[in-house]
Amino acid sequence: MNIRTVSTTPYPDQRPGTSGLRKKVKHFQQPHYLENFVQSLFDCLKDMAGKTLVLGGDGRYYNPEAIQIILKIASANKVGRVLVGHKGLFSTPAVSCIIRRCKAFGGIILSASHNPAGPDGDFGIKYNISNGGPAPESVTNAIYTQSKQINRYLVLEAEDIPLDTLGIFTLGEMRVEVINPITDYAELMEELFDFDRIATLFDTGVFHMCFDAMHAITGPYAKDILEQRLGADPNTVLNGEPLPDFGGGHPDPNLAHAKSLVTKMYRANAPSFGAASDGDGDRNMILGKRFFVTPSDSLAILAANAHHIPGYRLGLAGIARSMPTSQAADRIAEALGIECFETPTGWKFFGNLLDAGKATLCGEESFGTGSDHLREKDGLWAVLFWLNILAVRRQSVKTIVQEHWSHCGRNFYSRHDYEDLPADLSQQLMEDLRKQLPKLKGKRLGQREVTLADDFSYTDPIDHSITTGQGIRLCFKDSARIIYRLSGTGTQGATLRVYLEAFEPNPDRHNQETQVALADLIQIADHLAQIQQRTGRAQPSVIT
Ligand code: G1P
Ligand code: ZN
């Protein structure tokens, strides 16, 4: 077979963001754009020859074409074996799982997570290393550097692999195994959770759940695990067919985007438990009957109930949360006598803590929860964790959450996003905030006293690498916080995220509406950054 060396010129914009390289599909379809990035990746993975790679994506538009291109470049770069998901599909957590189980060298995930898909939507590519987790910045920076000087890529001239057929194929010297992307992942879930007990809960006939796969990757996983293995009703999974454009939707599991689920869960005869996952299956949303669980609370409640779960019965080493995630996790960590780590936004920062055995559970306010079972956040895992708790406690989601608040207090929490802002305007806004920081400490803003005002920077406790500029935070004496950050995953304009948190110890005040409980902080946040005035936006684009 013939390996071709194709000359190319660099693109200047291939710097991976919070979670890989994400761009519009049309951007990826420019001549040699994907090829340049993939070759830059292989150029950085010097000892890849003869090794195993896992490959798959969330099924979005351009997924099949990209897989064929990557396979041929992989073969030309002397990769030994590629495990590719049937039809090119793999959820992000399942890739992480199989890298670990098969001791693969790494994996390539094709996804732009929850961003809309289709010819005018987004596409993305991400590399995960042998621990199953996202490549650290040392690797992504090296890829970026290489992408700026690349002048050729290598590609095998060959026919496409029939991704619709399970089996073993060869591509030049490389072996391609088209495998079932669900089996290993489902087996891992059976090891962690008490499937018999959850099945008994479904058998009662009074417990019903609804899972919204949002026409994205988790449909087949949820049908296999919830409906087949656990015996949930056959119509438990909504929107279970993965579609290249996700049915025209925005597969982000939150109150704004998971509309069909939310409507169902707020009806009079709502099911007992509702959940959703995102485009690539790593995010989750948890709902009870007419009740929403914030991701920050969910993390704390999983920690508080971990002793009920077979895979976590021996106790938790620690909890890790991203900086903007609420401090509910810190409170339960303190109660359990374990450490709580605060990391920058993005799952990659949890990798070292998990590998070192310092954290068992991790979470982000952005609907991401996970544990040391793999190295990505994991949507269905969180759903099964909740199901296992419900199967043991036999209480409603609402009761479990309210009991938790009455023991630990409630951290009211919300994130306000201002999307598609001009980049220079949002950078200026952040810059001006940064300038105010030295004067803020000790100052009173409304009823609250500022005890800390900084631009968050993080020293990794394991490898001591330092990451700066991770968000402006104002912490108040009463534990309230306001945080400002610019998104690192957008593909259009800039997104300003404002995170708001207030602590309420008094159970009599736990049933307030969140935006009401946070009203004064919302005002302070706007006043300080002059958001309305500068952006001309009277409201955030999305409130979660
Ligand atoms: C967002 C979330 C972050 C998450 C990332 C990938 O990143 O805020 O928590 O890890 O997506 O799912 P951002 O756009 O804020 O940089
Ligand atoms: Zn995702």
Coordinates of C-alpha atoms and ligand atoms in Angstrom, one line a residue:
M1 CA 0.0 0.0 0.0
N2 CA 1.0 3.5 -0.7
I3 CA 1.8 6.1 1.9
R4 CA 1.6 9.6 0.5
T5 CA 3.4 12.6 1.9
V6 CA 1.1 15.6 1.3
S7 CA 2.6 19.1 1.6
T8 CA 0.6 21.6 3.6
T9 CA 0.8 25.0 5.2
P10 CA 0.0 25.7 8.8
Y11 CA -3.3 27.2 10.2
P12 CA -2.7 29.7 12.9
D13 CA -5.7 28.8 15.0
Q14 CA -5.3 25.2 16.2
R15 CA -4.8 25.8 19.8
P16 CA -6.9 23.4 21.9
G17 CA -9.3 25.1 24.4
T18 CA -10.9 23.9 27.6
S19 CA -11.7 20.6 26.0
G20 CA -9.9 20.0 22.7
L21 CA -10.0 21.9 19.4
R22 CA -13.5 23.1 18.6
K23 CA -14.6 24.9 15.5
K24 CA -17.5 25.2 13.0
V25 CA -17.9 22.1 10.8
K26 CA -17.1 24.3 7.8
H27 CA -13.9 25.4 9.4
F28 CA -12.8 21.8 9.9
Q29 CA -13.7 21.0 6.3
Q30 CA -11.1 23.5 4.9
P31 CA -8.4 21.8 2.9
H32 CA -6.0 19.9 5.2
Y33 CA -7.4 21.5 8.4
L34 CA -8.2 18.2 10.2
E35 CA -5.2 16.5 8.6
N36 CA -2.8 19.2 9.9
F37 CA -4.1 18.8 13.4
V38 CA -4.0 15.0 13.4
Q39 CA -0.5 14.9 11.9
S40 CA 0.7 17.5 14.5
L41 CA -0.7 15.2 17.2
F42 CA 1.1 12.2 15.8
D43 CA 4.3 14.3 15.5
C44 CA 4.1 15.0 19.2
L45 CA 3.4 11.3 20.2
K46 CA 6.8 10.1 19.3
D47 CA 6.5 6.6 20.7
M48 CA 3.1 5.8 19.2
A49 CA 4.5 3.3 16.7
G50 CA 3.0 -0.2 17.1
K51 CA 0.7 1.0 19.9
T52 CA -3.1 0.9 20.4
L53 CA -5.3 3.9 19.9
V54 CA -9.1 4.2 20.7
L55 CA -11.2 6.2 18.2
G56 CA -14.8 7.3 18.1
G57 CA -17.1 10.3 18.4
D58 CA -20.6 11.4 19.4
G59 CA -22.1 10.8 16.0
R60 CA -22.4 14.4 14.9
Y61 CA -22.2 15.6 11.3
Y62 CA -18.7 14.9 9.8
N63 CA -18.0 12.2 12.3
P64 CA -17.8 9.3 9.8
E65 CA -15.7 11.2 7.3
A66 CA -13.3 12.4 10.0
I67 CA -12.9 8.9 11.3
Q68 CA -11.8 7.6 7.9
I69 CA -9.3 10.4 7.5
I70 CA -7.8 9.8 10.9
L71 CA -7.5 6.1 10.4
K72 CA -5.5 6.6 7.2
I73 CA -3.2 9.1 8.8
A74 CA -2.8 6.8 11.9
S75 CA -1.8 4.0 9.6
A76 CA 0.7 6.1 7.7
N77 CA 2.2 7.2 11.1
K78 CA 2.7 3.5 12.1
V79 CA 0.0 3.2 14.8
G80 CA -0.3 -0.6 15.5
R81 CA -4.0 -1.0 16.2
V82 CA -7.1 1.2 16.4
L83 CA -10.2 0.2 18.4
V84 CA -13.0 2.1 16.7
G85 CA -16.6 2.2 17.9
H86 CA -19.3 0.5 15.7
K87 CA -20.5 3.2 13.2
G88 CA -17.8 5.4 14.5
L89 CA -19.6 6.0 17.8
F90 CA -18.2 6.2 21.3
S91 CA -19.3 8.3 24.2
T92 CA -16.5 10.4 25.8
P93 CA -16.6 8.4 29.1
A94 CA -16.7 5.1 27.2
V95 CA -13.5 6.1 25.4
S96 CA -11.9 6.8 28.7
C97 CA -13.1 3.5 30.0
I98 CA -11.7 1.5 27.1
I99 CA -8.4 3.2 27.0
R100 CA -7.9 2.1 30.6
R101 CA -9.3 -1.4 30.3
C102 CA -7.4 -2.2 27.1
K103 CA -4.3 -0.4 28.3
A104 CA -4.3 1.6 25.1
F105 CA -1.7 4.3 24.4
G106 CA -4.4 7.0 24.0
G107 CA -7.6 7.9 22.3
I108 CA -9.1 10.4 19.9
I109 CA -12.6 11.7 20.6
L110 CA -14.5 13.5 17.9
S111 CA -17.0 15.8 19.6
A112 CA -17.9 19.3 20.4
S113 CA -19.8 18.1 23.5
H114 CA -23.1 19.9 23.9
N115 CA -22.6 22.4 21.0
P116 CA -25.2 22.1 18.2
A117 CA -24.3 19.9 15.3
G118 CA -25.1 19.6 11.6
P119 CA -23.4 21.2 8.5
D120 CA -23.6 24.7 10.1
G121 CA -22.9 23.4 13.6
D122 CA -19.7 22.6 15.5
F123 CA -17.1 19.9 15.3
G124 CA -14.3 19.0 17.6
I125 CA -11.3 16.7 18.2
K126 CA -9.7 15.9 21.5
Y127 CA -6.8 13.6 22.5
N128 CA -6.8 11.5 25.7
I129 CA -3.7 10.0 27.2
S130 CA -3.1 6.5 28.6
N131 CA -4.7 7.2 31.9
G132 CA -7.9 7.7 29.9
G133 CA -8.1 11.5 30.7
P134 CA -7.8 14.6 28.5
A135 CA -4.2 15.4 27.5
P136 CA -2.6 17.9 29.9
E137 CA -1.5 21.3 28.8
S138 CA 2.0 20.2 28.1
V139 CA 0.7 17.9 25.4
T140 CA -1.9 20.3 24.0
N141 CA 0.6 23.1 23.9
A142 CA 3.1 20.9 22.0
I143 CA 0.4 20.0 19.4
Y144 CA -0.4 23.7 19.0
T145 CA 3.3 24.6 18.5
Q146 CA 3.7 21.8 16.0
S147 CA 0.5 22.9 14.1
K148 CA 2.1 26.3 13.6
Q149 CA 5.1 24.9 11.7
I150 CA 3.7 21.8 10.0
N151 CA 4.6 21.5 6.3
R152 CA 3.4 17.9 5.4
Y153 CA 1.2 15.1 6.6
L154 CA 1.4 11.4 5.9
V155 CA -1.7 9.4 4.7
L156 CA -2.3 5.9 3.5
E157 CA -4.0 5.5 0.2
A158 CA -6.6 2.9 0.8
E159 CA -10.3 2.1 0.8
D160 CA -12.6 3.2 3.7
I161 CA -13.1 0.8 6.6
P162 CA -16.8 -0.5 6.8
L163 CA -17.6 1.1 10.2
D164 CA -21.1 -0.5 10.1
T165 CA -19.6 -4.0 10.4
L166 CA -18.2 -5.3 13.7
G167 CA -14.9 -7.1 13.1
I168 CA -11.2 -6.9 12.4
F169 CA -9.8 -5.2 9.3
T170 CA -6.4 -4.1 8.1
L171 CA -5.3 -0.7 6.8
G172 CA -1.8 -1.0 5.5
E173 CA 0.2 -2.4 8.4
M174 CA -2.4 -1.3 11.0
R175 CA -5.1 -3.4 12.5
V176 CA -8.6 -1.8 12.9
E177 CA -11.1 -3.5 15.2
V178 CA -14.6 -2.2 14.9
I179 CA -16.1 -3.0 18.4
N180 CA -19.3 -2.6 20.3
P181 CA -18.7 0.7 22.2
I182 CA -21.1 -0.1 25.0
T183 CA -20.0 -3.5 26.4
D184 CA -16.9 -2.5 28.4
Y185 CA -18.5 0.6 29.7
A186 CA -21.7 -1.3 30.8
E187 CA -19.5 -3.9 32.5
L188 CA -17.7 -1.3 34.5
M189 CA -21.1 0.2 35.6
E190 CA -22.2 -3.3 36.8
E191 CA -19.0 -3.5 38.9
L192 CA -19.6 -0.1 40.6
F193 CA -23.3 -0.2 41.2
D194 CA -25.8 -2.6 42.7
F195 CA -27.7 -3.5 39.6
D196 CA -29.9 -6.1 41.4
R197 CA -31.0 -3.5 43.9
I198 CA -31.8 -0.9 41.2
A199 CA -33.7 -3.5 39.2
T200 CA -35.8 -4.2 42.4
L201 CA -36.7 -0.5 42.5
F202 CA -38.0 -0.6 38.9
D203 CA -39.8 -3.8 39.8
T204 CA -41.9 -2.1 42.4
G205 CA -44.0 -0.6 39.6
V206 CA -44.4 2.7 41.4
F207 CA -41.0 4.1 40.5
H208 CA -40.7 5.5 37.0
M209 CA -37.9 7.3 35.4
C210 CA -37.3 9.3 32.2
F211 CA -33.9 9.7 30.6
D212 CA -33.5 12.3 27.8
A213 CA -30.6 11.3 25.4
M214 CA -31.3 14.5 23.4
H215 CA -30.7 12.6 20.1
A216 CA -27.1 12.3 21.0
I217 CA -24.6 9.6 21.9
T218 CA -26.1 8.3 25.2
G219 CA -29.3 6.9 23.6
P220 CA -27.9 3.4 22.8
Y221 CA -26.0 3.3 26.2
A222 CA -29.1 4.3 28.2
K223 CA -31.3 1.8 26.4
D224 CA -28.9 -1.0 26.9
I225 CA -28.2 -0.2 30.6
L226 CA -31.5 1.2 31.9
E227 CA -34.0 -0.7 29.8
Q228 CA -32.3 -4.0 29.1
R229 CA -30.0 -4.6 32.0
L230 CA -32.0 -2.9 34.7
G231 CA -35.5 -3.5 33.5
A232 CA -36.8 0.0 33.3
D233 CA -39.9 0.5 31.2
P234 CA -39.2 0.3 27.4
N235 CA -40.1 3.9 26.9
T236 CA -37.8 5.2 29.6
V237 CA -35.3 6.7 27.1
L238 CA -36.5 9.8 25.2
N239 CA -34.8 10.9 22.0
G240 CA -32.7 7.8 22.0
E241 CA -31.6 7.8 18.4
P242 CA -28.3 9.6 17.8
L243 CA -28.8 11.9 14.8
P244 CA -26.0 13.8 12.9
D245 CA -27.6 17.1 13.8
F246 CA -28.9 16.0 17.2
G247 CA -32.5 16.6 15.9
G248 CA -31.7 20.3 15.4
G249 CA -31.4 20.7 19.2
H250 CA -28.8 21.9 21.6
P251 CA -27.8 18.8 23.6
D252 CA -26.9 20.5 26.8
P253 CA -28.6 18.9 29.7
N254 CA -29.9 21.9 31.7
L255 CA -33.3 23.5 32.3
A256 CA -33.0 25.8 29.3
H257 CA -32.1 23.1 26.7
A258 CA -33.6 19.8 27.9
K259 CA -37.1 21.0 27.2
S260 CA -38.9 17.7 26.6
L261 CA -37.6 16.2 29.8
V262 CA -38.3 19.3 31.9
T263 CA -41.9 19.5 30.6
K264 CA -42.4 15.9 31.6
M265 CA -40.8 16.3 35.0
Y266 CA -42.9 19.3 35.9
R267 CA -46.3 17.8 35.0
A268 CA -48.7 16.7 37.7
N269 CA -48.1 13.0 37.0
A270 CA -44.4 13.4 36.6
P271 CA -42.1 10.3 36.9
S272 CA -40.1 9.9 40.2
F273 CA -36.7 10.5 38.6
G274 CA -35.5 12.4 35.5
A275 CA -32.1 12.7 33.9
A276 CA -30.4 13.8 30.7
S277 CA -27.0 13.7 29.2
D278 CA -25.2 15.8 26.6
G279 CA -23.9 15.4 23.0
D280 CA -20.9 13.2 24.0
G281 CA -22.3 11.7 27.2
D282 CA -20.1 13.2 29.8
R283 CA -22.6 15.7 31.3
N284 CA -25.7 15.0 33.4
M285 CA -28.8 16.7 34.7
I286 CA -30.7 15.2 37.7
L287 CA -34.4 16.0 38.4
G288 CA -36.9 14.7 40.8
K289 CA -40.7 15.1 40.5
R290 CA -41.0 18.9 39.9
F291 CA -37.5 19.4 41.4
F292 CA -34.2 20.3 40.0
V293 CA -30.9 19.3 41.6
T294 CA -28.0 21.7 40.9
P295 CA -24.9 19.9 39.7
S296 CA -23.0 21.4 42.7
D297 CA -25.5 20.0 45.1
S298 CA -25.5 16.7 43.2
L299 CA -21.7 16.3 43.8
A300 CA -22.1 17.0 47.5
I301 CA -25.0 14.5 47.8
L302 CA -23.2 11.8 45.9
A303 CA -20.3 12.2 48.4
A304 CA -22.7 12.2 51.4
N305 CA -24.3 8.9 50.1
A306 CA -21.2 7.1 48.7
H307 CA -21.2 4.6 51.5
H308 CA -24.5 3.2 50.0
I309 CA -22.7 2.3 46.7
P310 CA -20.7 -0.9 46.3
G311 CA -17.9 0.8 44.3
Y312 CA -17.4 3.5 46.9
R313 CA -18.3 1.6 50.1
L314 CA -14.7 1.8 51.4
G315 CA -14.8 5.5 51.6
L316 CA -13.7 8.5 49.6
A317 CA -10.1 9.7 49.5
G318 CA -11.2 13.3 48.8
I319 CA -13.4 15.4 46.6
A320 CA -12.3 17.8 43.9
R321 CA -14.4 20.6 42.4
S322 CA -13.6 23.3 39.8
M323 CA -13.2 26.7 41.3
P324 CA -16.6 28.2 40.2
T325 CA -18.5 25.1 41.5
S326 CA -20.3 25.8 44.7
Q327 CA -18.8 25.1 48.1
A328 CA -21.4 22.6 49.0
A329 CA -18.7 20.0 48.3
D330 CA -16.3 21.6 50.8
R331 CA -19.0 21.4 53.5
I332 CA -19.6 17.7 53.0
A333 CA -15.8 17.0 52.7
E334 CA -15.3 18.7 56.0
A335 CA -18.1 16.7 57.6
L336 CA -16.6 13.4 56.2
G337 CA -13.1 14.5 57.4
I338 CA -11.6 14.3 53.9
E339 CA -9.9 16.9 51.7
C340 CA -11.6 19.1 49.1
F341 CA -9.5 20.3 46.2
E342 CA -10.3 23.5 44.2
T343 CA -9.0 23.3 40.6
P344 CA -9.4 25.5 37.5
T345 CA -12.3 24.9 35.1
G346 CA -11.9 21.9 32.8
W347 CA -11.8 18.1 33.6
K348 CA -8.1 17.8 32.7
F349 CA -7.2 19.4 36.0
F350 CA -8.7 16.5 38.0
G351 CA -6.4 13.9 36.3
N352 CA -3.4 14.2 38.5
L353 CA -5.5 14.2 41.7
L354 CA -7.3 11.0 40.6
D355 CA -4.1 9.3 39.4
A356 CA -2.5 10.1 42.8
G357 CA -5.4 8.7 44.7
K358 CA -6.1 12.0 46.4
A359 CA -9.6 12.5 45.1
T360 CA -12.3 9.9 44.5
L361 CA -15.2 12.1 43.3
C362 CA -15.0 15.2 41.2
G363 CA -17.5 17.7 39.8
E364 CA -18.1 20.9 38.0
E365 CA -21.1 23.3 38.2
S366 CA -21.4 22.8 34.4
F367 CA -23.3 19.5 34.8
G368 CA -20.2 17.4 35.1
T369 CA -19.7 14.7 37.7
G370 CA -17.3 11.8 37.8
S371 CA -15.0 9.7 39.9
D372 CA -11.7 7.7 39.8
H373 CA -13.5 4.9 37.8
L374 CA -12.2 6.7 34.7
R375 CA -10.8 10.0 33.7
E376 CA -13.6 11.9 32.2
K377 CA -16.8 13.2 33.6
D378 CA -19.5 10.6 33.1
G379 CA -23.2 11.4 32.6
L380 CA -24.7 7.9 32.9
W381 CA -22.5 7.1 35.8
A382 CA -24.0 10.0 37.7
V383 CA -27.5 8.8 36.8
L384 CA -26.7 5.3 38.0
F385 CA -25.2 6.6 41.2
W386 CA -28.5 8.5 41.9
L387 CA -30.5 5.4 41.0
N388 CA -28.5 3.3 43.5
I389 CA -29.1 5.9 46.2
L390 CA -32.8 6.0 45.5
A391 CA -32.9 2.2 45.5
V392 CA -31.3 2.1 48.9
R393 CA -33.0 5.1 50.6
R394 CA -36.5 4.7 49.0
Q395 CA -37.1 8.4 49.4
S396 CA -37.9 11.1 46.8
V397 CA -35.1 13.1 45.2
K398 CA -36.5 16.2 46.8
T399 CA -36.5 14.7 50.3
I400 CA -32.9 13.5 49.9
V401 CA -31.8 17.0 48.8
Q402 CA -33.7 18.8 51.5
E403 CA -32.4 16.5 54.2
H404 CA -28.9 17.2 52.9
W405 CA -29.5 21.0 53.1
S406 CA -30.8 20.7 56.6
H407 CA -27.6 19.0 57.7
C408 CA -25.1 21.0 55.8
G409 CA -26.9 24.2 54.9
R410 CA -27.8 25.3 51.4
N411 CA -25.5 26.9 48.9
F412 CA -27.8 28.8 46.5
Y413 CA -26.1 28.8 43.2
S414 CA -26.6 30.0 39.6
R415 CA -24.6 30.8 36.5
H416 CA -25.4 33.7 34.2
D417 CA -24.0 33.4 30.7
Y418 CA -23.7 36.3 28.2
E419 CA -23.1 34.6 24.9
D420 CA -21.7 35.8 21.6
L421 CA -20.2 39.1 22.9
P422 CA -17.5 40.9 20.9
A423 CA -14.2 39.5 22.0
D424 CA -12.5 42.8 22.6
L425 CA -15.4 44.1 24.7
S426 CA -15.4 41.0 26.9
Q427 CA -11.6 41.1 27.3
Q428 CA -11.8 44.8 28.2
L429 CA -14.5 44.0 30.8
M430 CA -12.3 41.4 32.4
E431 CA -9.2 43.6 32.3
D432 CA -11.1 46.5 34.0
L433 CA -12.3 44.1 36.7
R434 CA -8.7 42.8 37.2
K435 CA -7.6 46.4 37.8
Q436 CA -10.2 46.9 40.5
L437 CA -9.0 43.8 42.5
P438 CA -6.4 45.4 44.7
K439 CA -8.9 47.9 46.1
L440 CA -11.7 45.4 46.8
K441 CA -10.4 43.4 49.7
G442 CA -12.0 44.5 53.0
K443 CA -14.6 46.6 51.1
R444 CA -18.3 46.3 51.8
L445 CA -20.5 45.7 48.7
G446 CA -24.1 45.9 49.7
Q447 CA -24.5 43.9 52.9
R448 CA -21.4 41.8 52.3
E449 CA -17.8 42.2 53.1
V450 CA -15.1 41.1 50.6
T451 CA -12.5 38.9 52.1
L452 CA -10.7 37.9 48.9
A453 CA -10.5 39.4 45.4
D454 CA -8.1 37.8 43.0
D455 CA -7.5 36.2 39.6
F456 CA -7.5 32.5 40.4
S457 CA -4.3 30.7 39.8
Y458 CA -3.6 27.0 40.6
T459 CA -0.5 25.1 41.5
D460 CA -1.1 21.4 40.8
P461 CA -0.3 19.6 44.1
I462 CA 1.2 16.7 42.2
D463 CA 3.3 18.0 39.3
H464 CA 3.5 21.6 40.7
S465 CA 2.6 23.1 37.3
I466 CA 1.1 26.5 37.6
T467 CA -2.0 27.7 35.7
T468 CA -2.9 31.4 35.9
G469 CA -5.7 33.7 34.9
Q470 CA -8.5 31.1 35.6
G471 CA -11.3 33.5 36.6
I472 CA -11.8 36.6 38.8
R473 CA -13.2 35.7 42.1
L474 CA -14.7 37.7 44.9
C475 CA -15.2 35.9 48.1
F476 CA -17.3 37.4 50.9
K477 CA -17.1 36.9 54.7
D478 CA -20.4 35.0 54.7
S479 CA -19.1 32.4 52.2
A480 CA -20.9 34.1 49.2
R481 CA -19.0 34.4 46.0
I482 CA -19.1 36.1 42.6
I483 CA -16.9 34.7 39.9
Y484 CA -16.3 36.1 36.4
R485 CA -14.7 34.0 33.6
L486 CA -14.6 33.9 29.8
S487 CA -15.5 30.6 28.3
G488 CA -12.8 28.5 26.6
T489 CA -15.1 26.3 24.6
G490 CA -17.1 28.7 22.4
T491 CA -16.8 28.8 18.6
Q492 CA -18.5 32.1 18.1
G493 CA -17.7 35.4 19.8
A494 CA -16.9 35.4 23.5
T495 CA -19.1 34.1 26.4
L496 CA -18.9 35.8 29.7
R497 CA -19.9 33.5 32.6
V498 CA -20.9 35.0 35.9
Y499 CA -21.1 32.5 38.8
L500 CA -23.2 33.4 41.9
E501 CA -23.2 31.7 45.2
A502 CA -24.8 32.4 48.6
F503 CA -24.7 30.2 51.7
E504 CA -27.9 29.9 53.8
P505 CA -27.6 27.9 57.0
N506 CA -31.2 28.4 58.1
P507 CA -33.6 25.6 56.9
D508 CA -36.6 28.0 57.1
R509 CA -35.0 29.9 54.3
H510 CA -34.1 26.9 52.1
N511 CA -37.2 27.0 49.9
Q512 CA -36.6 30.5 48.4
E513 CA -36.4 30.8 44.7
T514 CA -32.7 30.7 43.7
Q515 CA -32.7 34.0 41.7
V516 CA -34.4 35.7 44.6
A517 CA -31.9 34.4 47.1
L518 CA -29.1 35.6 44.9
A519 CA -30.7 38.9 43.9
D520 CA -28.3 41.2 45.8
L521 CA -25.3 39.4 44.4
I522 CA -26.6 39.6 40.9
Q523 CA -26.8 43.4 41.3
I524 CA -23.4 43.6 42.8
A525 CA -21.9 41.5 40.0
D526 CA -23.5 43.7 37.4
H527 CA -22.6 47.0 39.1
L528 CA -18.9 46.0 39.5
A529 CA -18.4 44.8 35.9
Q530 CA -21.0 47.2 34.4
I531 CA -22.3 44.2 32.4
Q532 CA -25.6 45.7 31.2
Q533 CA -24.1 49.0 30.4
R534 CA -21.1 47.6 28.4
T535 CA -22.9 44.8 26.6
G536 CA -26.3 46.5 26.1
R537 CA -27.8 43.2 27.4
A538 CA -30.6 43.5 29.9
Q539 CA -30.6 39.8 30.6
P540 CA -28.1 36.9 30.4
S541 CA -28.5 34.7 27.3
V542 CA -28.8 31.6 29.5
I543 CA -29.3 31.1 33.3
T544 CA -28.5 27.7 34.8
Ligands
G1P1 C1 -17.3 24.6 29.8 C2 -17.6 24.4 31.3 C3 -16.5 23.6 32.0 C4 -16.4 22.2 31.2 C5 -16.2 22.5 29.7 C6 -16.2 21.2 29.0 O1 -16.1 25.3 29.7 O2 -17.7 25.6 32.0 O3 -16.8 23.4 33.3 O4 -15.3 21.5 31.7 O5 -17.2 23.3 29.2 O6 -17.4 20.5 29.1 P1 -16.0 26.8 29.4 O7 -16.8 27.1 28.1 O8 -16.6 27.5 30.6 O9 -14.5 27.1 29.2
ZN2 ZN -19.8 16.8 26.9

